Each structure stands twice: as C-alpha cells, then as structure tokens.
Tab-separated table of N, CA and C in Angstrom:
chain	number	residue	atom	x	y	z
A	26	LEU	N	305.207	130.398	42.646
A	26	LEU	CA	306.460	129.343	42.292
A	26	LEU	C	306.767	128.462	43.373
A	27	HIS	N	306.551	128.728	44.807
A	27	HIS	CA	306.389	127.750	45.137
A	27	HIS	C	305.115	126.974	45.770
A	28	ALA	N	304.268	127.521	45.625
A	28	ALA	CA	302.566	126.958	45.958
A	28	ALA	C	302.813	125.540	45.379
A	29	ASP	N	303.044	125.681	44.582
A	29	ASP	CA	303.581	123.896	44.023
A	29	ASP	C	304.289	122.872	45.330
A	30	ASN	N	305.200	123.267	45.617
A	30	ASN	CA	305.452	122.892	46.849
A	30	ASN	C	304.531	121.948	47.736
A	31	ASP	N	303.844	122.773	48.135
A	31	ASP	CA	302.620	121.904	48.840
A	31	ASP	C	301.908	121.246	48.348
A	32	ASN	N	301.856	120.285	47.132
A	32	ASN	CA	301.785	119.662	46.455
A	32	ASN	C	302.407	118.829	45.953
A	33	PRO	N	303.398	117.851	45.935
A	33	PRO	CA	304.014	117.526	45.269
A	33	PRO	C	303.999	116.677	44.034
A	34	ASN	N	303.520	115.824	44.019
A	34	ASN	CA	302.765	114.912	43.282
A	34	ASN	C	302.612	115.672	41.250
A	35	PRO	N	303.484	115.379	41.034
A	35	PRO	CA	303.795	115.962	39.289
A	35	PRO	C	302.082	115.379	38.789
A	36	ALA	N	301.564	114.045	39.069
A	36	ALA	CA	299.970	113.702	38.868
A	36	ALA	C	299.404	114.781	39.059
A	37	ALA	N	299.531	115.396	39.947
A	37	ALA	CA	298.072	116.317	40.174
A	37	ALA	C	299.341	117.878	40.297
A	38	GLY	N	299.457	118.358	39.483
A	38	GLY	CA	300.513	119.545	38.763
A	38	GLY	C	301.150	119.701	39.336
A	39	GLY	N	301.803	119.037	40.685
A	39	GLY	CA	302.386	119.917	41.460
A	39	GLY	C	303.939	119.531	41.127
A	40	ARG	N	305.460	120.077	41.952
A	40	ARG	CA	306.730	119.467	41.518
A	40	ARG	C	307.557	119.486	42.978
A	41	ALA	N	308.214	118.328	43.346
A	41	ALA	CA	308.733	117.502	44.451
A	41	ALA	C	309.712	118.795	44.683
A	42	LYS	N	309.690	119.458	46.247
A	42	LYS	CA	310.773	120.655	46.384
A	42	LYS	C	311.778	119.729	46.826
A	43	SER	N	312.797	120.331	45.710
A	43	SER	CA	314.040	120.150	45.300
A	43	SER	C	315.047	120.277	46.500
A	44	ASP	N	316.308	120.149	47.285
A	44	ASP	CA	317.349	119.544	48.215
A	44	ASP	C	317.813	121.447	47.318
A	45	HIS	N	318.544	122.958	47.459
A	45	HIS	CA	319.078	123.520	47.374
A	45	HIS	C	320.624	123.713	48.358
A	46	GLY	N	321.713	124.213	47.977
A	46	GLY	CA	322.527	124.360	48.638
A	46	GLY	C	323.120	125.926	49.614
A	47	VAL	N	323.761	125.968	50.074
A	47	VAL	CA	324.862	126.868	50.675
A	47	VAL	C	325.392	127.831	49.788
A	48	PHE	N	325.776	128.991	50.598
A	48	PHE	CA	326.913	129.670	49.606
A	48	PHE	C	328.574	129.029	50.683
A	49	GLY	N	329.669	128.994	50.111
A	49	GLY	CA	330.708	128.798	50.432
A	49	GLY	C	331.017	127.137	49.983
A	50	SER	N	332.219	126.932	50.915
A	50	SER	CA	332.774	125.443	50.975
A	50	SER	C	332.602	124.526	52.246
A	51	PRO	N	333.040	123.240	51.914
A	51	PRO	CA	332.704	122.647	52.585
A	51	PRO	C	333.649	122.424	53.427
A	52	GLY	N	333.664	122.534	54.963
A	52	GLY	CA	334.455	122.651	55.618
A	52	GLY	C	335.308	124.293	56.034
A	53	ALA	N	334.701	124.862	55.655
A	53	ALA	CA	334.676	127.072	55.170
A	53	ALA	C	334.506	127.401	55.776
A	54	ASN	N	335.077	128.516	56.259
A	54	ASN	CA	333.898	129.440	57.408
A	54	ASN	C	332.953	130.457	56.168
A	55	VAL	N	331.895	130.827	57.135
A	55	VAL	CA	330.666	131.068	56.582
A	55	VAL	C	330.843	132.407	55.583
A	56	TRP	N	330.684	132.182	54.140
A	56	TRP	CA	330.483	133.987	53.669
A	56	TRP	C	329.824	134.779	54.867
A	57	SER	N	330.474	135.862	53.935
A	57	SER	CA	330.127	137.160	54.641
A	57	SER	C	328.927	137.560	53.805
A	58	ASP	N	327.834	138.236	54.634
A	58	ASP	CA	326.841	139.055	54.169
A	58	ASP	C	327.187	139.657	52.271
A	59	THR	N	328.206	140.404	52.516
A	59	THR	CA	329.088	141.414	51.679
A	59	THR	C	329.336	140.093	50.422
A	60	LYS	N	329.809	139.077	50.293
A	60	LYS	CA	330.150	138.237	49.514
A	60	LYS	C	329.159	137.607	48.817
A	61	VAL	N	327.603	137.141	49.384
A	61	VAL	CA	326.875	136.277	49.033
A	61	VAL	C	326.174	137.370	48.451
A	62	THR	N	326.668	139.013	48.818
A	62	THR	CA	325.171	139.340	48.003
A	62	THR	C	326.406	140.217	46.711
A	63	LYS	N	327.302	140.086	46.657
A	63	LYS	CA	327.933	140.211	45.227
A	63	LYS	C	327.959	139.315	44.482
A	64	THR	N	328.386	138.033	44.786
A	64	THR	CA	327.457	136.819	43.847
A	64	THR	C	326.541	136.885	43.931
A	65	VAL	N	325.577	137.237	44.544
A	65	VAL	CA	324.038	136.984	44.074
A	65	VAL	C	323.638	138.629	42.890
A	66	ASP	N	324.395	139.438	43.377
A	66	ASP	CA	324.507	140.287	41.950
A	66	ASP	C	325.174	140.250	40.627
A	67	LYS	N	326.639	139.361	40.866
A	67	LYS	CA	327.194	139.094	39.546
A	67	LYS	C	325.727	138.350	38.732
A	68	ALA	N	325.238	137.006	39.301
A	68	ALA	CA	324.434	136.191	38.895
A	68	ALA	C	323.089	137.104	38.137
A	69	TRP	N	322.755	138.176	38.490
A	69	TRP	CA	321.799	139.073	38.237
A	69	TRP	C	322.446	139.649	37.569
A	70	ASP	N	323.709	140.640	36.934
A	70	ASP	CA	324.108	140.816	35.953
A	70	ASP	C	324.161	140.171	34.560
A	71	LYS	N	324.607	139.027	35.150
A	71	LYS	CA	324.561	137.848	33.525
A	71	LYS	C	323.098	137.726	33.391
A	72	ILE	N	321.549	137.953	34.089
A	72	ILE	CA	320.621	137.537	33.653
A	72	ILE	C	320.322	138.545	32.743
A	73	ASN	N	320.614	140.036	33.134
A	73	ASN	CA	319.987	141.551	32.541
A	73	ASN	C	321.060	141.203	31.198
A	74	ASN	N	322.507	140.671	31.402
A	74	ASN	CA	323.257	141.020	30.118
A	74	ASN	C	323.184	140.318	29.244
A	75	GLY	N	322.385	138.923	29.724
A	75	GLY	CA	321.214	137.592	28.383
A	75	GLY	C	323.186	137.107	28.012
A	76	GLU	N	323.709	136.737	29.097
A	76	GLU	CA	324.459	135.656	28.939
A	76	GLU	C	324.068	134.519	28.238
A	77	ASP	N	325.534	133.879	27.770
A	77	ASP	CA	325.385	132.388	27.427
A	77	ASP	C	324.750	131.501	28.331
A	78	GLY	N	323.956	130.756	28.681
A	78	GLY	CA	323.977	129.253	29.792
A	78	GLY	C	322.641	130.043	30.772
A	79	VAL	N	322.554	131.210	30.689
A	79	VAL	CA	321.284	132.028	31.683
A	79	VAL	C	320.262	131.115	30.969
A	80	ARG	N	319.420	130.073	31.691
A	80	ARG	CA	318.146	129.799	31.371
A	80	ARG	C	316.676	130.195	32.370
A	81	VAL	N	315.484	130.448	31.378
A	81	VAL	CA	314.475	130.601	32.284
A	81	VAL	C	313.820	128.873	32.474
A	82	ASP	N	313.839	128.538	34.037
A	82	ASP	CA	312.954	127.179	34.290
A	82	ASP	C	312.114	127.341	34.055
A	83	ARG	N	310.965	128.879	34.751
A	83	ARG	CA	309.718	128.391	34.859
A	83	ARG	C	309.161	129.755	34.985
A	84	GLN	N	307.994	130.283	34.007
A	84	GLN	CA	307.122	131.706	35.083
A	84	GLN	C	305.648	131.092	35.000
A	85	ASP	N	305.629	131.915	35.996
A	85	ASP	CA	303.955	131.659	36.954
A	85	ASP	C	303.820	132.790	38.010
A	86	GLY	N	302.494	133.282	37.546
A	86	GLY	CA	302.040	134.349	38.182
A	86	GLY	C	303.424	135.868	38.271
A	87	GLY	N	303.749	135.957	37.489
A	87	GLY	CA	304.678	137.291	37.860
A	87	GLY	C	305.973	136.986	37.755
A	88	ARG	N	306.276	135.523	38.355
A	88	ARG	CA	307.688	135.268	39.022
A	88	ARG	C	308.251	134.294	38.295
A	89	THR	N	309.707	134.692	37.944
A	89	THR	CA	310.060	133.715	36.997
A	89	THR	C	310.910	132.866	37.926
A	90	ALA	N	311.808	132.153	37.401
A	90	ALA	CA	312.880	131.043	37.794
A	90	ALA	C	313.938	131.103	36.925
A	91	TYR	N	315.260	131.471	36.924
A	91	TYR	CA	316.284	131.505	36.346
A	91	TYR	C	317.636	130.457	37.392
A	92	THR	N	318.522	129.927	36.216
A	92	THR	CA	319.377	129.027	36.443
A	92	THR	C	320.408	129.292	35.994
A	93	VAL	N	321.867	130.410	36.243
A	93	VAL	CA	322.501	130.974	36.144
A	93	VAL	C	323.947	130.283	36.274
A	94	PRO	N	324.484	130.170	35.382
A	94	PRO	CA	325.738	129.321	35.665
A	94	PRO	C	326.768	130.282	35.974
A	95	MET	N	327.823	130.161	37.118
A	95	MET	CA	328.087	131.317	37.740
A	95	MET	C	330.195	130.939	37.466
A	96	GLY	N	330.377	130.136	36.817
A	96	GLY	CA	331.924	129.861	36.148
A	96	GLY	C	332.912	129.162	37.189
A	97	LYS	N	332.281	129.277	38.130
A	97	LYS	CA	333.026	128.587	39.515
A	97	LYS	C	332.069	128.148	40.716
A	98	ASP	N	332.279	127.041	41.516
A	98	ASP	CA	332.044	126.853	41.946
A	98	ASP	C	331.333	127.930	43.520
A	99	ILE	N	330.480	128.028	43.806
A	99	ILE	CA	329.983	129.828	44.795
A	99	ILE	C	329.579	128.690	46.044
A	100	GLY	N	328.840	127.229	46.300
A	100	GLY	CA	328.171	126.523	47.209
A	100	GLY	C	328.243	125.330	46.995
A	101	TYR	N	327.689	124.412	47.846
A	101	TYR	CA	327.828	122.976	48.266
A	101	TYR	C	326.201	122.737	48.825
A	102	ILE	N	326.117	121.072	49.089
A	102	ILE	CA	324.964	120.598	49.190
A	102	ILE	C	325.302	119.346	49.729
A	103	ASN	N	324.813	118.940	50.919
A	103	ASN	CA	324.783	117.312	51.134
A	103	ASN	C	323.756	116.704	50.393
A	104	GLU	N	323.714	115.863	49.240
A	104	GLU	CA	322.726	115.747	48.518
A	104	GLU	C	321.862	114.257	48.634
A	105	ARG	N	320.612	113.792	48.373
A	105	ARG	CA	320.220	112.509	48.637
A	105	ARG	C	320.780	112.357	47.185
A	106	VAL	N	320.860	110.681	47.411
A	106	VAL	CA	321.581	110.147	46.129
A	106	VAL	C	320.619	109.661	45.198
A	107	PRO	N	319.834	109.805	43.745
A	107	PRO	CA	318.378	108.986	44.225
A	107	PRO	C	319.193	107.277	43.531
A	108	ASP	N	318.228	106.583	43.480
A	108	ASP	CA	318.244	104.851	43.078
A	108	ASP	C	318.065	105.118	41.717
A	109	ARG	N	318.791	104.429	41.078
A	109	ARG	CA	318.614	104.373	39.356
A	109	ARG	C	318.524	102.981	39.092
A	110	LEU	N	317.798	102.389	38.099
A	110	LEU	CA	317.624	101.505	36.816
A	110	LEU	C	319.221	100.545	36.936
A	111	PRO	N	318.872	99.543	36.131
A	111	PRO	CA	320.365	99.484	35.279
A	111	PRO	C	320.693	99.658	34.448
A	112	ASN	N	319.923	100.364	33.724
A	112	ASN	CA	320.254	101.420	32.071
A	112	ASN	C	320.499	102.844	33.216
A	113	GLY	N	320.731	102.996	33.927
A	113	GLY	CA	321.055	104.479	34.352
A	113	GLY	C	320.242	105.433	34.763
A	114	GLU	N	318.764	105.169	34.281
A	114	GLU	CA	317.668	106.308	34.454
A	114	GLU	C	317.428	106.656	35.603
A	115	VAL	N	317.098	107.304	36.176
A	115	VAL	CA	316.732	107.648	37.667
A	115	VAL	C	315.033	106.969	38.268
A	116	ARG	N	314.746	106.063	39.293
A	116	ARG	CA	313.713	105.420	39.528
A	116	ARG	C	312.488	106.196	40.200
A	117	ARG	N	311.718	106.598	39.482
A	117	ARG	CA	310.847	106.608	39.997
A	117	ARG	C	309.514	105.989	40.519
A	118	ASP	N	308.683	106.602	41.536
A	118	ASP	CA	307.493	105.882	42.414
A	118	ASP	C	306.112	106.249	41.053
A	119	ALA	N	305.010	105.252	41.170
A	119	ALA	CA	304.100	105.393	40.347
A	119	ALA	C	303.480	106.630	40.163
A	120	ALA	N	303.942	107.653	41.170
A	120	ALA	CA	303.316	108.933	40.737
A	120	ALA	C	304.278	109.872	39.957
A	121	GLY	N	305.529	109.483	39.729
A	121	GLY	CA	306.567	109.937	38.307
A	121	GLY	C	307.276	110.677	39.695
A	122	ASP	N	307.343	110.685	41.109
A	122	ASP	CA	308.700	111.368	41.739
A	122	ASP	C	309.744	110.078	41.892
A	123	VAL	N	311.246	110.874	42.194
A	123	VAL	CA	311.905	110.325	42.168
A	123	VAL	C	312.339	109.724	43.433
A	124	VAL	N	312.505	108.325	43.206
A	124	VAL	CA	312.804	107.372	44.551
A	124	VAL	C	314.840	107.714	44.240
A	125	PHE	N	314.916	107.928	46.102
A	125	PHE	CA	316.238	108.097	46.549
A	125	PHE	C	317.013	107.109	47.440
A	126	GLN	N	317.732	106.587	47.500
A	126	GLN	CA	318.591	105.557	47.731
A	126	GLN	C	318.426	105.793	49.120
A	127	ARG	N	318.046	104.620	49.994
A	127	ARG	CA	318.253	104.631	51.617
A	127	ARG	C	319.518	103.460	52.274
A	128	ASP	N	319.696	103.534	52.845
A	128	ASP	CA	320.961	102.847	54.407
A	128	ASP	C	320.499	101.283	54.786
A	129	ALA	N	320.900	100.675	55.037
A	129	ALA	CA	320.144	99.819	55.919
A	129	ALA	C	319.736	100.132	57.240
A	130	ASN	N	319.637	101.380	57.787
A	130	ASN	CA	319.003	101.635	58.866
A	130	ASN	C	317.805	102.698	58.519
A	131	GLY	N	317.541	102.939	56.897
A	131	GLY	CA	316.512	103.899	56.635
A	131	GLY	C	316.569	105.196	56.412
A	132	ALA	N	318.396	105.614	56.593
A	132	ALA	CA	318.986	107.112	56.626
A	132	ALA	C	318.570	107.286	54.883
A	133	TRP	N	318.888	108.239	54.398
A	133	TRP	CA	318.671	108.856	53.201
A	133	TRP	C	320.059	108.732	52.849
A	134	VAL	N	320.548	108.025	51.883
A	134	VAL	CA	321.977	108.007	51.809
A	134	VAL	C	322.379	109.073	50.591
A	135	ARG	N	323.154	110.164	51.068
A	135	ARG	CA	324.134	111.082	50.477
A	135	ARG	C	325.722	111.238	50.239
A	136	GLU	N	325.626	112.422	49.621
A	136	GLU	CA	326.686	112.556	49.118
A	136	GLU	C	327.132	114.278	48.690
A	137	MET	N	328.179	114.524	48.865
A	137	MET	CA	328.778	115.755	48.761
A	137	MET	C	328.775	116.525	47.575
A	138	GLN	N	328.188	117.053	47.034
A	138	GLN	CA	328.663	117.687	45.123
A	138	GLN	C	328.520	119.878	46.132
A	139	LYS	N	329.983	119.745	45.419
A	139	LYS	CA	329.985	121.437	45.138
A	139	LYS	C	328.846	121.983	44.201
A	140	LEU	N	327.927	123.113	44.041
A	140	LEU	CA	327.864	123.607	43.382
A	140	LEU	C	328.481	124.909	42.218
A	141	ASP	N	327.674	124.498	41.369
A	141	ASP	CA	328.883	126.083	40.289
A	141	ASP	C	326.960	127.203	39.722
A	142	HIS	N	326.099	126.750	40.017
A	142	HIS	CA	325.201	127.563	39.459
A	142	HIS	C	324.578	127.958	40.209
A	143	MET	N	323.518	129.664	40.316
A	143	MET	CA	322.975	129.699	40.866
A	143	MET	C	321.419	129.924	40.497
A	144	LYS	N	320.528	129.392	41.442
A	144	LYS	CA	318.780	129.524	41.038
A	144	LYS	C	318.446	131.093	41.561
A	145	MET	N	317.920	131.797	40.953
A	145	MET	CA	317.227	132.376	41.235
A	145	MET	C	315.838	133.368	40.680
A	146	ILE	N	314.303	133.255	41.552
A	146	ILE	CA	313.325	133.497	41.668
A	146	ILE	C	313.298	135.518	41.509
A	147	VAL	N	312.665	135.743	40.388
A	147	VAL	CA	312.520	136.799	40.258
A	147	VAL	C	310.862	137.718	40.355
A	148	GLU	N	310.538	138.318	40.779
A	148	GLU	CA	309.046	138.694	40.853
A	148	GLU	C	308.873	139.888	39.973
A	149	GLY	N	308.123	139.970	39.150
A	149	GLY	CA	308.215	141.185	38.346
A	149	GLY	C	309.748	141.103	37.479
A	150	LYS	N	309.824	142.692	37.301
A	150	LYS	CA	311.300	142.877	36.560
A	150	LYS	C	312.239	143.034	37.583
A	151	ASN	N	312.600	143.543	38.681
A	151	ASN	CA	313.860	143.664	39.612
A	151	ASN	C	313.469	142.876	40.697
A	152	ASN	N	312.052	142.277	41.457
A	152	ASN	CA	311.907	142.300	42.854
A	152	ASN	C	313.166	140.621	43.388
A	153	VAL	N	314.001	140.300	43.527
A	153	VAL	CA	314.750	139.281	43.955
A	153	VAL	C	313.772	138.453	44.974
A	154	ILE	N	313.600	137.557	44.788
A	154	ILE	CA	312.995	136.908	45.845
A	154	ILE	C	313.415	135.624	47.097
A	155	THR	N	314.262	134.816	46.105
A	155	THR	CA	315.616	134.371	46.977
A	155	THR	C	316.094	133.970	45.291
A	156	ALA	N	317.341	133.507	46.381
A	156	ALA	CA	318.783	133.208	45.616
A	156	ALA	C	319.657	132.341	45.922
A	157	TYR	N	320.413	131.250	45.269
A	157	TYR	CA	320.451	129.775	46.206
A	157	TYR	C	321.395	128.825	45.320
A	158	PRO	N	322.652	128.565	46.118
A	158	PRO	CA	323.336	127.454	45.062
A	158	PRO	C	322.796	126.741	44.614
A	159	ASP	N	322.486	126.210	43.342
A	159	ASP	CA	322.253	124.802	42.640
A	159	ASP	C	322.750	124.482	41.639
A	160	ARG	N	323.035	123.327	41.131
A	160	ARG	CA	323.194	123.145	39.814
A	160	ARG	C	322.194	122.458	38.773
A	161	ILE	N	323.107	122.264	37.755
A	161	ILE	CA	321.986	121.223	36.814
A	161	ILE	C	322.561	120.112	36.939
A	162	ARG	N	321.099	119.664	37.104
A	162	ARG	CA	320.726	118.189	37.174
A	162	ARG	C	320.413	117.399	36.014
A	163	ASP	N	320.954	115.839	35.691
A	163	ASP	CA	319.981	114.851	34.770
A	163	ASP	C	319.038	114.859	35.201
A	164	TYR	N	318.472	114.801	35.936
A	164	TYR	CA	316.908	114.419	36.614
A	164	TYR	C	316.108	115.479	36.764
A	165	ASP	N	314.880	116.046	36.493
A	165	ASP	CA	314.070	116.655	37.237
A	165	ASP	C	313.619	116.819	38.338
A	166	LEU	N	313.394	117.297	39.216
A	166	LEU	CA	312.493	117.348	40.621
A	166	LEU	C	311.715	117.909	40.512
C-alpha cells in the first residue's frame, strides 16, 4: 500500500501521498505513548466489532487500509489548501493530481485542521503497520 507513493501519478496507476496528522491538540503537550496506544486500540476494537462508519479504503498484497471515525478529535494537521474552481471542485493538473494553493512567495497555503478519524494499515489479520490521525476529505488524494 505504500509502494504506490513512489509513483504518485494516477494516470500511471499511482496515488499521491497525502499529508497526515499527529496525535494531540495544537499548542498542547505531545500525547504520551500510553495515550496513543489506547487510542489505536480503540480504533482496532471498532474495526473488529464492525462499528458503523468504519471504511475499508483499499486492499493490496495482504494489506488493508481502514478509515475509522473516532467520535472526537484525536489529532491535527497543518494542511495544504487545495485550489478550487469557481464551482467549488478541486483543481487538478493534466495528470489528475490535486493542485494546491501557493502564496505570493511560492510557499504552500496551509490551514489548521482538527482530525477525528484514524487511518490504519493492517497486514494479514492483526498486524498493524501504521496508524495516524486523518479525516474524511471531499477530494481524493
């Protein structure tokens, strides 16, 4: 599931690597390992119990990517802002990749987003490869 990040061009079968969040609250102390572990365990329980809203995003080579609604903010991201067309759709380049806004100096335009979902990649039946705060987006990266 991570190999496609080596070739982010959707036309060539890849997907752009998206930004992802960190556990905690902006400006607050970093979460302890214990708190992060308990939060990941709660997400794992939601997956195993088939709770409403748990989504299987992809399955590839024995790995499954889940998006799990956590019911509260679990993290945040200082996220790049996509450029939008007048009708509100996200602008894409010729290859289909999302175009992000830049300021007058060429830096990414970013905004703080609270995250209330967890992305979890699982190999086989119960080997968690990674888990991180994420959110449901209105555009696919």
